[in-house]
Structures are given as C-alpha cells and as structure tokens.
Amino acid sequence: MSDDSRPSPPAGQPGTSVAAVIPAAGRGVRLGPGAPKALRTLGGTPMLVHAVRAMAASRAVSLVVVVAPPDGAAEVKSLLDAHALPGGTPGGSWGRTDFLVVPGGESRQESVRLGLEALPPGHDIVLVHDAARPLVPVDTVDAVIEAVREGAPAVVPALPLADTVKQVEPAAAPGEPEPVVATPDRALLRAVQTPQGFDRATLVRAHATVTDNVTDDASMVEQLGERVVAVPGHEEAFKVTRPLDLVLAEAVLARRRLNDGY
Ligand code: CTP
Ligand code: MG
C-alpha cells in the first residue's frame, strides 16, 4: 500500500542512488609541514585515494564528488585518473562509481556546500565523508546508508568515548590551568565520525539555512530541528589529524595487507 503522507521517497527505496561528497580541501595544519593532508600518502597511496576507494567499495555509491584544495583541482583530477579503472565515463570512473572533482573553500562547511552544488540530480541520499578518514570499513558505510534508507534524515557513525570528558573555562593563554566546570556523564556521549548520511534535500536545506560555523554536517541538520540518529561507528574510521595518527594508519594498513592481501 502506498503512503501518500510521506514526502517524495527520499531515502526509502532500496535502489535509491547514493552520492558521496568528500571534503579534501584542508591544508592539514595539525599534521605539520608538507603537502595538503589529503595528498599525503599511506602505504604509498594518497589518503584521498584510500577515501574514494572506501566510498566506491559500497555497491550503493554511484558517484563520488571530491572537493579539492582551491588551487589543486586539476592535480587532484589527474591523481584520481591515474588510480581509476579504465572504461569509465568522461568525468572519470572507478569501476561502477563515477567521480567529479570541484575546488573547495576556506572552511570545511564551505567545501561541503560547493560539493553539494556540483551534485547532479538523481542522487537522493548523500554521504559526506572526510578525506582524512581514509580507512573507514565498507560495513560502516553501508550501515549509514541503510539507516538513511530506513527513513532517518541524518545518520552519524558514532563510538563511545574512552576518556572521561571535562567541560572547562578555556584559558586565556595556552598552557595555563583551566577551571573545570562540569563532567558530563560519559555514558551519554559519543564521538562521531564520517561518512555521515543524509536525505539530500534535508542536507541542502541545512547548508542553505545554517550559517554558524560547525564541525560536522549533522549538527546543521540538528539546528533545523530534524531527527539525527547515531549508528555504530568503527575504530578504523578514525580521523588522521596529528602525526601519531599517520603511524596508526600505516599500522592498520599493514595489518590489512597481512590479513587479506588488501
Ligand atoms: N576540509 C575541506 N575544506 C577546508 C577545510 C577542511 O574540505 N577548507 C576537509 C579536510 O580536507 C578534511 C576534512 O575537511 O578531509 C576534515 O577536516 P580536518 O581534519 O580539520 O582537516 P584539515 O582542515 O585539513 O586539517 P587542519 O585542521 O589540521 O588544518
Ligand atoms: Mg581543519
């Protein structure tokens, strides 16, 4: 029986086409001097290539939009062409998955918006995935897509915290002692990862409406008052942020290569 009270079937159809936007325009200041973070290599392959493969690994993902450093779109396009499989579309393709490259902006938020603007019609579910999370397993990607297909307008992969978290009054100068204000109950907190998954229309509306600077896309949807749900994340979906994270990422890759010839 059809249910006409539902809006157009944003996410509901099993065959709904999924696009992934990969913001990769950051410089990677916290990683230290060197190439833009997304172009730094892990196991000899640029982090961005790992991230695109991680999205293309999901059978549901038919398009990946990579948001490149503002002056680096041509370089990123040839890098992806060099790693792509032959026989694709003129835009470039990775097996079943096409890709596009667009220049990014000053903030992550602006980069994601530019990626969304480049999305052709026909993809009703959008994933937003940090290039800086190159090793997310395909099962996590599919779990996020599944939850959107089941009707959630926004889905985040999330993990419980290992550390206790304190709220403080931030010090005026770095290194000064900071008064502790509160200790939130750790059992109620989650650390969220990407890919975050969205009903496309909801995410576009969030980016058109919310102007506060935010660090993830789901929080913009929260500000619209829409429902956001968390599904289990994965420890290998960690973000490469500081130099020690590169050591961990290399170790994860080495273990995968030993285990399954990845
Ligand atoms: N990003 C982006 N455009 C920006 C800033 C960030 O597309 N103007 C992307 C990054 O490339 C990264 C993701 O957003 O894939 C998450 O950001 P983060 O880990 O903070 O990366 P960087 O901003 O590059 O790192 P840093 O903050 O240390 O400079
Ligand atoms: Mg940043």
XYZ file of N, CA and C and ligand atoms in Angstrom:
816
model
N 0.842 -1.194 0.000
C 0.000 0.000 0.000
C 0.877 1.244 0.000
N 0.539 2.222 -0.831
C 1.381 3.410 -0.846
C 0.933 4.372 0.258
N 1.855 5.149 0.750
C 1.561 6.073 1.837
C 1.818 7.489 1.322
N 0.718 8.168 0.951
C 0.873 9.457 0.292
C 1.240 10.579 1.256
N 1.191 10.307 2.571
C 1.545 11.353 3.521
C 3.057 11.560 3.575
N 3.791 10.593 3.021
C 5.250 10.749 3.036
C 5.685 11.680 1.917
N 6.719 12.491 2.171
C 7.269 13.296 1.086
C 7.879 12.357 0.049
N 8.318 12.902 -1.080
C 8.938 12.072 -2.112
C 9.862 11.081 -1.431
N 10.012 9.891 -1.940
C 10.624 8.823 -1.150
C 12.096 9.077 -0.966
N 12.494 10.060 -0.153
C 13.872 10.482 -0.143
C 14.773 9.282 -0.048
N 14.597 8.542 0.944
C 15.633 7.599 1.205
C 15.135 6.190 1.085
N 13.831 6.045 0.987
C 13.233 4.760 1.278
C 13.513 3.621 0.321
N 13.738 3.914 -0.952
C 13.813 2.832 -1.925
C 15.152 2.105 -1.846
N 15.106 0.772 -1.903
C 16.359 0.030 -1.859
C 17.306 0.446 -2.967
N 16.757 0.853 -4.115
C 17.621 1.203 -5.246
C 18.048 2.653 -5.257
N 17.643 3.443 -4.253
C 17.957 4.872 -4.279
C 19.449 5.079 -4.471
N 19.760 5.960 -5.404
C 21.163 6.163 -5.750
C 21.859 7.053 -4.712
N 23.040 6.646 -4.330
C 23.787 7.346 -3.282
C 25.006 8.038 -3.894
N 25.190 9.306 -3.535
C 26.407 10.026 -3.900
C 27.191 10.327 -2.632
N 28.511 10.364 -2.745
C 29.360 10.743 -1.609
C 30.110 12.020 -1.947
N 30.067 12.985 -1.032
C 30.878 14.197 -1.154
C 32.061 14.038 -0.208
N 33.266 14.203 -0.738
C 34.469 14.041 0.092
C 35.188 15.378 0.204
N 35.016 16.091 1.324
C 35.792 17.312 1.509
C 37.270 16.964 1.709
N 38.099 17.509 0.828
C 39.537 17.191 0.848
C 40.359 18.450 0.632
N 39.767 19.605 0.963
C 40.397 20.878 0.627
C 41.221 21.462 1.764
N 41.299 20.746 2.891
C 42.030 21.294 4.036
C 43.537 21.215 3.841
N 44.260 22.019 4.617
C 45.715 22.018 4.480
C 46.374 20.983 5.381
N 45.712 20.637 6.484
C 46.329 19.689 7.397
C 47.391 20.338 8.273
N 47.050 21.500 8.812
C 47.996 22.258 9.638
C 48.489 21.423 10.826
N 47.567 20.686 11.450
C 47.952 19.926 12.653
C 48.841 18.735 12.340
N 48.890 18.345 11.076
C 49.759 17.232 10.689
C 51.203 17.712 10.499
N 51.382 19.031 10.428
C 52.728 19.577 10.248
C 53.007 19.881 8.796
N 54.208 20.428 8.525
C 54.533 20.877 7.171
C 54.510 19.731 6.166
N 54.169 20.050 4.933
C 54.124 19.035 3.881
C 53.004 19.336 2.910
N 52.705 18.355 2.064
C 51.636 18.507 1.074
C 50.298 18.650 1.796
N 49.242 19.157 1.086
C 47.898 19.148 1.685
C 47.578 17.748 2.201
N 46.907 17.682 3.359
C 46.742 16.398 4.059
C 46.199 15.292 3.162
N 45.185 15.601 2.349
C 44.531 14.555 1.550
C 45.485 13.936 0.527
N 46.556 14.651 0.203
C 47.500 14.139 -0.803
C 48.694 13.426 -0.168
N 48.799 13.469 1.144
C 49.874 12.718 1.821
C 49.603 11.229 1.669
N 50.675 10.446 1.580
C 50.465 9.030 1.278
C 50.416 8.165 2.537
N 49.653 7.083 2.401
C 49.595 5.999 3.392
C 49.872 4.720 2.625
N 50.866 3.978 3.024
C 51.207 2.772 2.281
C 51.489 3.093 0.818
N 52.024 4.279 0.558
C 52.400 4.665 -0.796
C 51.263 5.227 -1.638
N 50.045 5.253 -1.104
C 48.878 5.726 -1.867
C 48.296 6.958 -1.176
N 47.948 8.011 -1.964
C 47.419 9.221 -1.311
C 46.177 8.916 -0.463
N 46.113 9.587 0.682
C 44.994 9.397 1.613
C 43.656 9.551 0.902
N 43.570 10.534 0.003
C 42.321 10.782 -0.721
C 41.919 9.570 -1.563
N 42.895 8.912 -2.176
C 42.586 7.724 -2.994
C 42.013 6.622 -2.104
N 42.595 6.442 -0.916
C 42.021 5.474 0.028
C 40.565 5.850 0.343
N 40.338 7.151 0.573
C 38.987 7.588 0.969
C 37.985 7.376 -0.162
N 38.396 7.664 -1.409
C 37.493 7.450 -2.552
C 37.201 5.961 -2.698
N 38.243 5.128 -2.568
C 38.032 3.671 -2.653
C 37.078 3.186 -1.582
N 37.195 3.773 -0.381
C 36.334 3.340 0.728
C 34.865 3.620 0.411
N 34.590 4.736 -0.284
C 33.206 5.040 -0.678
C 32.783 4.154 -1.849
N 33.671 4.005 -2.835
C 33.342 3.212 -4.027
C 33.167 1.734 -3.671
N 33.709 1.330 -2.526
C 33.590 -0.070 -2.100
C 32.140 -0.440 -1.799
N 31.316 0.568 -1.484
C 29.905 0.281 -1.239
C 29.175 0.173 -2.575
N 28.447 -0.910 -2.758
C 27.731 -1.116 -4.029
C 26.695 -0.035 -4.273
N 26.247 0.615 -3.178
C 25.184 1.610 -3.319
C 25.700 2.938 -3.874
N 27.002 3.203 -3.730
C 27.534 4.531 -4.074
C 27.860 4.584 -5.560
N 27.154 5.452 -6.293
C 27.362 5.500 -7.744
C 28.131 6.734 -8.188
N 28.300 7.711 -7.299
C 29.039 8.930 -7.658
C 29.811 9.432 -6.440
N 31.064 9.836 -6.680
C 31.853 10.473 -5.627
C 32.246 11.864 -6.113
N 31.933 12.880 -5.326
C 32.352 14.251 -5.631
C 33.488 14.603 -4.677
N 34.663 14.815 -5.226
C 35.826 15.158 -4.408
C 35.994 16.672 -4.416
N 36.085 17.261 -3.226
C 36.278 18.702 -3.115
C 37.761 18.953 -2.824
N 38.446 19.462 -3.839
C 39.907 19.575 -3.816
C 40.336 20.907 -3.220
N 41.617 21.026 -2.836
C 42.126 22.342 -2.439
C 41.829 23.353 -3.553
N 41.491 24.615 -3.185
C 41.007 25.585 -4.174
C 41.895 25.684 -5.422
N 43.213 25.604 -5.235
C 44.097 25.729 -6.407
C 44.613 24.363 -6.872
N 43.995 23.280 -6.390
C 44.554 21.963 -6.680
C 43.616 21.017 -7.409
N 42.519 21.549 -7.994
C 41.520 20.655 -8.587
C 42.105 19.855 -9.758
N 42.917 20.511 -10.601
C 43.463 19.808 -11.774
C 44.410 18.692 -11.323
N 45.220 19.002 -10.315
C 46.166 17.999 -9.800
C 45.409 16.801 -9.210
N 44.355 17.089 -8.472
C 43.571 16.014 -7.853
C 42.875 15.177 -8.918
N 42.373 15.852 -9.964
C 41.704 15.125 -11.047
C 42.694 14.152 -11.708
N 43.915 14.605 -11.979
C 44.839 13.671 -12.656
C 45.306 12.573 -11.714
N 45.399 12.903 -10.432
C 45.737 11.871 -9.442
C 44.674 10.768 -9.425
N 43.402 11.182 -9.420
C 42.325 10.182 -9.393
C 42.271 9.412 -10.708
N 42.472 10.127 -11.838
C 42.509 9.432 -13.138
C 43.580 8.348 -13.121
N 44.718 8.673 -12.519
C 45.846 7.733 -12.511
C 45.506 6.477 -11.710
N 44.619 6.612 -10.719
C 44.265 5.456 -9.892
C 42.945 4.818 -10.302
N 42.241 5.447 -11.253
C 40.915 4.951 -11.637
C 41.044 3.723 -12.526
N 39.920 3.040 -12.664
C 39.886 1.884 -13.560
C 39.536 2.360 -14.956
N 40.021 1.678 -15.998
C 39.707 2.092 -17.367
C 38.239 1.835 -17.701
N 37.767 2.487 -18.768
C 36.438 2.185 -19.286
C 35.316 2.961 -18.638
N 35.643 4.048 -17.968
C 34.595 4.799 -17.291
C 34.030 5.911 -18.146
N 33.309 6.801 -17.500
C 32.693 7.933 -18.190
C 33.730 9.034 -18.366
N 33.415 10.061 -19.202
C 34.381 11.146 -19.421
C 34.776 11.845 -18.128
N 33.840 11.950 -17.183
C 34.160 12.604 -15.915
C 35.206 11.836 -15.127
N 35.285 10.563 -15.365
C 36.197 9.703 -14.621
C 35.388 8.657 -13.891
N 35.901 7.454 -13.777
C 35.118 6.446 -13.071
C 36.004 5.413 -12.396
N 35.423 4.795 -11.400
C 36.120 3.861 -10.546
C 35.275 2.607 -10.499
N 35.451 1.715 -11.473
C 34.540 0.579 -11.542
C 33.139 1.096 -11.818
N 32.209 0.761 -10.930
C 30.823 1.213 -11.086
C 30.641 2.670 -10.693
N 31.650 3.253 -10.069
C 31.451 4.554 -9.420
C 32.105 5.681 -10.207
N 31.312 6.677 -10.607
C 31.852 7.844 -11.303
C 32.403 8.831 -10.285
N 33.311 9.688 -10.729
C 33.729 10.760 -9.830
C 33.867 12.092 -10.540
N 33.712 13.150 -9.730
C 33.851 14.526 -10.181
C 34.798 15.208 -9.211
N 35.522 16.225 -9.690
C 36.385 16.998 -8.797
C 35.992 18.466 -8.901
N 35.782 19.102 -7.748
C 35.482 20.541 -7.746
C 36.401 21.226 -6.731
N 36.705 22.520 -6.969
C 37.548 23.240 -5.993
C 36.777 23.561 -4.719
N 37.474 23.534 -3.583
C 36.849 23.760 -2.290
C 36.935 25.192 -1.825
N 36.638 25.396 -0.534
C 36.576 26.744 0.023
C 37.443 26.891 1.258
N 37.197 27.991 1.972
C 38.010 28.360 3.128
C 37.742 27.480 4.343
N 36.494 27.062 4.500
C 36.140 26.221 5.640
C 35.628 24.878 5.140
N 35.619 23.887 6.045
C 35.074 22.589 5.672
C 33.619 22.733 5.218
N 32.887 23.563 5.967
C 31.473 23.760 5.665
C 31.278 24.286 4.236
N 32.115 25.268 3.862
C 32.011 25.840 2.521
C 32.391 24.785 1.478
N 33.412 24.000 1.791
C 33.825 22.950 0.852
C 32.687 21.956 0.621
N 32.013 21.548 1.702
C 30.908 20.599 1.546
C 29.797 21.230 0.707
N 29.511 22.507 0.959
C 28.450 23.177 0.195
C 28.802 23.200 -1.294
N 30.057 23.495 -1.610
C 30.477 23.513 -3.020
C 30.348 22.132 -3.648
N 30.636 21.093 -2.855
C 30.462 19.730 -3.357
C 28.999 19.418 -3.626
N 28.134 19.864 -2.710
C 26.688 19.624 -2.883
C 26.162 20.321 -4.127
N 26.679 21.554 -4.366
C 26.207 22.314 -5.529
C 26.590 21.636 -6.836
N 27.637 20.827 -6.804
C 28.091 20.152 -8.027
C 27.372 18.830 -8.276
N 26.526 18.419 -7.316
C 25.844 17.124 -7.444
C 24.769 17.166 -8.516
N 24.833 16.295 -9.500
C 23.752 16.241 -10.491
C 22.485 15.673 -9.849
N 21.334 15.880 -10.522
C 20.100 15.303 -9.985
C 20.183 13.781 -9.983
N 19.279 13.168 -9.230
C 19.165 11.711 -9.307
C 19.828 10.971 -8.159
N 20.470 11.708 -7.260
C 21.038 11.043 -6.088
C 20.291 11.573 -4.867
N 19.450 10.747 -4.291
C 18.585 11.241 -3.215
C 19.177 11.039 -1.831
N 20.254 10.243 -1.767
C 20.965 10.085 -0.498
C 22.388 10.587 -0.719
N 22.860 11.395 0.232
C 24.212 11.936 0.137
C 24.994 11.561 1.388
N 26.191 11.023 1.164
C 27.133 10.810 2.252
C 28.134 11.961 2.225
N 28.546 12.416 3.393
C 29.656 13.368 3.463
C 30.763 12.676 4.238
N 31.917 12.530 3.590
C 32.996 11.746 4.192
C 34.325 12.494 4.132
N 34.963 12.665 5.280
C 36.272 13.334 5.333
C 37.331 12.528 4.587
N 38.064 13.212 3.711
C 39.235 12.567 3.100
C 40.205 12.109 4.182
N 40.138 12.771 5.329
C 41.055 12.484 6.424
C 40.667 11.216 7.208
N 39.617 10.517 6.748
C 39.257 9.220 7.361
C 39.373 8.150 6.278
N 40.614 7.851 5.863
C 40.816 7.022 4.671
C 40.485 5.554 4.865
N 40.394 5.089 6.097
C 40.348 3.645 6.322
C 38.994 3.145 6.819
N 37.962 3.952 6.656
C 36.635 3.501 7.129
C 36.231 2.216 6.403
N 35.820 1.185 7.143
C 35.408 -0.070 6.509
C 34.075 0.067 5.772
N 33.905 -0.723 4.723
C 32.682 -0.628 3.903
C 31.440 -0.971 4.724
N 31.561 -1.828 5.727
C 30.390 -2.166 6.541
C 29.836 -0.941 7.259
N 30.715 -0.041 7.657
C 30.259 1.187 8.316
C 29.537 2.081 7.311
N 30.098 2.187 6.105
C 29.468 2.981 5.048
C 28.064 2.431 4.773
N 27.965 1.124 4.642
C 26.671 0.506 4.325
C 25.674 0.640 5.471
N 26.159 0.605 6.715
C 25.257 0.757 7.863
C 24.646 2.161 7.879
N 25.441 3.161 7.499
C 24.931 4.540 7.452
C 23.874 4.663 6.351
N 24.186 4.129 5.174
C 23.234 4.189 4.051
C 21.927 3.491 4.433
N 22.058 2.335 5.049
C 20.880 1.559 5.437
C 19.961 2.360 6.364
N 20.559 3.051 7.328
C 19.743 3.817 8.281
C 19.044 4.989 7.587
N 19.697 5.593 6.588
C 19.014 6.664 5.834
C 17.873 6.057 5.029
N 18.143 4.903 4.413
C 17.095 4.244 3.615
C 15.898 3.860 4.466
N 16.165 3.603 5.746
C 15.057 3.251 6.633
C 14.297 4.476 7.113
N 14.722 5.680 6.689
C 13.909 6.858 6.941
C 14.523 7.941 7.798
N 15.738 7.745 8.320
C 16.348 8.814 9.116
C 16.871 9.903 8.175
N 16.524 11.175 8.419
C 17.021 12.242 7.535
C 18.527 12.484 7.687
N 19.087 12.090 8.834
C 20.526 12.272 9.047
C 21.050 11.167 9.955
N 22.208 10.617 9.581
C 22.772 9.476 10.306
C 24.271 9.704 10.522
N 24.713 9.479 11.759
C 26.147 9.600 12.043
C 26.675 8.287 12.606
N 27.862 7.853 12.152
C 28.507 6.727 12.818
C 29.177 7.244 14.084
N 29.021 6.531 15.189
C 29.481 7.080 16.461
C 30.034 5.973 17.351
N 30.979 6.342 18.202
C 31.577 5.396 19.144
C 31.519 5.954 20.560
N 31.406 5.061 21.555
C 31.525 5.521 22.943
C 32.917 6.108 23.169
N 33.044 6.952 24.190
C 34.336 7.575 24.472
C 35.175 6.702 25.389
N 36.473 6.714 25.169
C 37.374 6.017 26.082
C 37.720 6.920 27.268
N 37.886 8.199 27.009
C 38.283 9.134 28.057
C 37.071 9.771 28.722
N 37.227 10.122 29.992
C 36.243 10.988 30.634
C 36.417 12.392 30.076
N 35.307 13.110 29.885
C 35.361 14.445 29.287
C 35.020 15.493 30.347
N 35.790 16.568 30.401
C 35.517 17.684 31.317
C 35.162 18.923 30.520
N 34.175 19.654 31.008
C 33.929 20.987 30.461
C 34.757 21.977 31.269
N 35.474 22.879 30.601
C 36.333 23.833 31.297
C 36.009 25.257 30.867
N 36.556 26.202 31.630
C 36.598 27.586 31.151
C 37.923 27.734 30.442
N 37.915 27.844 29.108
C 39.181 27.844 28.374
C 40.113 28.949 28.859
N 41.409 28.608 29.001
C 42.400 29.568 29.475
C 42.620 30.658 28.443
N 43.011 31.840 28.937
C 43.287 32.951 28.030
C 44.542 32.665 27.221
N 45.524 32.048 27.858
C 46.776 31.731 27.157
C 46.991 30.227 27.182
N 47.565 29.673 26.102
C 47.759 28.223 26.059
C 48.650 27.746 27.202
N 48.306 26.600 27.791
C 49.145 26.024 28.843
C 48.767 26.451 30.245
N 47.944 27.501 30.395
C 47.531 27.935 31.732
C 46.492 26.969 32.299
N 46.468 26.784 33.637
C 45.439 25.908 34.216
C 44.036 26.427 33.887
N 43.115 25.498 33.637
C 41.751 25.866 33.244
C 40.766 25.338 34.286
N 39.927 26.205 34.867
C 38.932 25.720 35.827
C 37.983 24.720 35.180
N 37.742 23.598 35.888
C 36.776 22.604 35.418
C 35.388 23.027 35.875
N 34.459 23.013 34.936
C 33.103 23.479 35.199
C 32.150 22.312 35.435
N 32.335 21.233 34.672
C 31.391 20.114 34.776
C 31.996 18.858 34.171
N 31.427 17.709 34.558
C 31.818 16.417 33.984
C 30.575 15.736 33.441
N 30.327 15.835 32.114
C 29.140 15.177 31.562
C 29.236 13.663 31.724
N 28.088 13.027 31.881
C 28.056 11.566 32.033
C 28.549 10.921 30.744
N 29.695 10.235 30.851
C 30.334 9.681 29.654
C 29.429 8.695 28.912
N 28.583 8.007 29.674
C 27.712 7.006 29.038
C 26.746 7.646 28.043
N 26.533 8.969 28.174
C 25.585 9.656 27.279
C 26.297 10.307 26.089
N 27.616 10.175 26.027
C 28.371 10.875 24.980
C 28.868 9.899 23.918
N 29.006 10.388 22.697
C 29.563 9.605 21.596
C 30.519 10.489 20.800
N 31.566 9.878 20.289
C 32.444 10.573 19.352
C 31.960 10.219 17.947
N 31.695 11.230 17.119
C 31.107 10.921 15.816
C 32.137 11.006 14.702
N 31.892 10.195 13.700
C 32.828 10.007 12.598
C 32.130 10.376 11.284
N 32.747 10.013 10.197
C 32.101 10.055 8.890
C 32.350 8.707 8.220
N 31.581 8.318 7.198
C 30.595 9.128 6.474
C 29.327 9.365 7.287
N 28.855 10.627 7.237
C 27.531 10.941 7.740
C 26.590 10.880 6.542
N 25.395 10.338 6.760
C 24.475 10.120 5.650
C 23.222 10.964 5.791
N 22.711 11.445 4.660
C 21.592 12.382 4.689
C 20.604 12.142 3.566
N 19.366 12.432 3.875
C 18.405 12.697 2.822
C 18.900 13.979 2.139
N 19.083 13.918 0.828
C 19.744 15.027 0.131
C 19.061 16.375 0.365
N 17.723 16.403 0.237
C 17.001 17.674 0.354
C 17.207 18.286 1.744
N 17.265 17.434 2.751
C 17.462 17.925 4.120
C 18.846 18.547 4.271
N 19.851 17.888 3.721
C 21.220 18.422 3.848
C 21.378 19.732 3.075
N 20.769 19.794 1.900
C 20.853 21.025 1.102
C 20.184 22.174 1.856
N 19.026 21.869 2.460
C 18.325 22.905 3.240
C 19.172 23.344 4.427
N 19.824 22.400 5.081
C 20.672 22.749 6.228
C 21.802 23.687 5.793
N 22.420 23.372 4.665
C 23.527 24.214 4.205
C 23.052 25.579 3.725
N 21.786 25.660 3.296
C 21.253 26.951 2.854
C 20.793 27.798 4.037
N 20.523 27.169 5.171
C 19.878 27.850 6.295
C 20.843 28.196 7.419
N 21.718 27.233 7.753
C 22.541 27.390 8.955
C 23.832 28.113 8.591
N 24.100 29.210 9.305
C 25.306 29.979 8.992
C 26.375 29.861 10.079
N 26.001 29.314 11.257
C 27.023 29.135 12.313
C 28.128 28.243 11.790
N 29.329 28.483 12.289
C 30.418 27.600 11.894
C 30.319 26.319 12.719
N 30.243 25.194 12.035
C 30.088 23.913 12.723
C 31.182 22.968 12.244
N 31.414 21.899 13.013
C 32.477 20.972 12.621
C 31.943 19.701 11.988
N 30.632 19.514 12.001
C 30.095 18.408 11.202
C 28.758 18.782 10.590
N 28.346 17.987 9.622
C 27.142 18.312 8.863
C 25.884 17.982 9.634
N 25.936 16.908 10.425
C 24.741 16.511 11.164
C 24.295 17.607 12.124
N 25.234 18.353 12.689
C 24.819 19.390 13.642
C 24.015 20.486 12.943
N 24.243 20.684 11.652
C 23.425 21.659 10.920
C 21.988 21.148 10.788
N 21.871 19.844 10.569
C 20.535 19.251 10.465
C 19.844 19.296 11.829
N 20.613 19.091 12.901
C 20.054 19.217 14.255
C 19.475 20.619 14.445
N 20.193 21.626 13.951
C 19.724 23.006 14.109
C 18.418 23.261 13.367
N 18.149 22.469 12.340
C 16.859 22.588 11.647
C 15.737 21.952 12.463
N 16.119 21.217 13.520
C 15.119 20.516 14.324
C 14.782 19.140 13.769
N 15.557 18.679 12.796
C 15.302 17.358 12.212
C 15.984 16.279 13.058
N 15.475 15.063 12.909
C 15.977 13.929 13.688
C 17.328 13.458 13.140
N 18.278 13.306 14.031
C 19.589 12.766 13.668
C 19.791 11.508 14.505
N 20.215 10.407 13.870
C 20.441 9.195 14.657
C 21.887 8.730 14.502
N 22.364 8.053 15.543
C 23.716 7.503 15.530
C 23.650 5.995 15.324
N 24.532 5.483 14.474
C 24.697 4.028 14.318
C 26.132 3.703 14.743
N 26.438 2.428 15.010
C 27.801 2.133 15.470
C 28.867 2.536 14.450
N 29.852 3.266 14.927
C 30.998 3.613 14.087
C 32.029 2.499 14.157
N 33.256 2.821 13.737
C 34.306 1.803 13.726
C 35.631 2.466 14.092
N 36.450 1.758 14.880
C 37.702 2.400 15.309
C 38.614 2.704 14.128
N 38.468 1.982 13.014
C 39.323 2.260 11.851
C 38.824 3.452 11.027
N 37.703 4.025 11.435
C 37.217 5.250 10.785
C 37.785 6.498 11.460
N 38.831 6.346 12.266
C 39.428 7.497 12.963
C 39.938 8.529 11.958
N 40.007 9.778 12.418
C 40.478 10.864 11.549
C 41.979 11.045 11.708
N 42.670 11.088 10.585
C 44.094 11.394 10.594
C 44.220 12.897 10.813
N 44.655 13.260 11.995
C 44.721 14.674 12.366
C 46.153 15.087 12.719
N 46.798 14.289 13.596
C 48.141 14.637 14.069
C 49.138 13.577 13.609
N 50.440 13.872 13.715
C 51.440 12.928 13.200
C 51.280 11.501 13.726
N 50.906 11.340 14.995
C 50.770 9.989 15.539
C 49.677 9.188 14.806
N 48.685 9.904 14.281
C 47.607 9.220 13.542
C 48.127 8.569 12.263
N 49.197 9.150 11.686
C 49.799 8.538 10.491
C 50.428 7.197 10.844
N 51.032 7.127 12.016
C 51.649 5.877 12.471
C 50.566 4.804 12.624
N 49.456 5.201 13.246
C 48.340 4.264 13.442
C 47.767 3.812 12.091
N 47.594 4.761 11.172
C 47.022 4.427 9.856
C 47.931 3.458 9.105
N 49.231 3.690 9.150
C 50.169 2.768 8.481
C 50.073 1.376 9.109
N 49.903 1.335 10.418
C 49.812 0.036 11.100
C 48.525 -0.700 10.717
N 47.424 0.044 10.591
C 46.154 -0.582 10.190
C 46.282 -1.145 8.779
N 46.902 -0.365 7.885
C 47.095 -0.842 6.502
C 47.975 -2.080 6.465
N 49.052 -2.059 7.240
C 49.968 -3.203 7.262
C 49.242 -4.452 7.758
N 48.399 -4.290 8.765
C 47.646 -5.429 9.292
C 46.663 -5.947 8.244
N 46.006 -5.033 7.519
C 45.072 -5.476 6.471
C 45.813 -6.249 5.388
N 46.980 -5.756 5.026
C 47.729 -6.428 3.956
C 48.139 -7.830 4.375
N 48.503 -7.967 5.649
C 48.860 -9.293 6.171
C 47.648 -10.209 6.178
N 46.506 -9.646 6.625
C 45.315 -10.491 6.818
C 44.656 -10.913 5.519
N 44.536 -9.963 4.563
C 43.754 -10.318 3.387
C 44.354 -9.798 2.092
N 45.620 -9.481 2.111
C 46.245 -9.037 0.880
C 45.615 -7.782 0.297
N 44.977 -6.978 1.166
C 44.288 -5.735 0.773
C 45.145 -4.895 -0.156
N 38.357 20.390 4.658
C 37.909 20.969 3.460
N 37.983 22.318 3.275
C 38.503 23.107 4.236
C 38.945 22.547 5.458
C 38.853 21.171 5.651
O 37.466 20.237 2.565
N 38.596 24.416 3.996
C 38.315 18.925 4.819
C 39.692 18.326 5.070
O 40.385 18.167 3.825
C 39.377 17.026 5.759
C 38.034 17.298 6.453
O 37.564 18.545 5.939
O 39.221 15.937 4.863
C 38.187 17.323 7.954
O 38.982 18.428 8.324
P 40.319 18.359 9.172
O 40.594 17.007 9.649
O 40.284 19.509 10.130
O 41.425 18.628 8.031
P 42.278 19.916 7.782
O 41.419 21.132 7.922
O 42.997 19.702 6.502
O 43.338 19.838 8.978
P 43.784 21.024 9.976
O 42.509 21.461 10.650
O 44.773 20.361 10.897
O 44.395 22.080 9.108
Mg 40.505 21.618 9.852
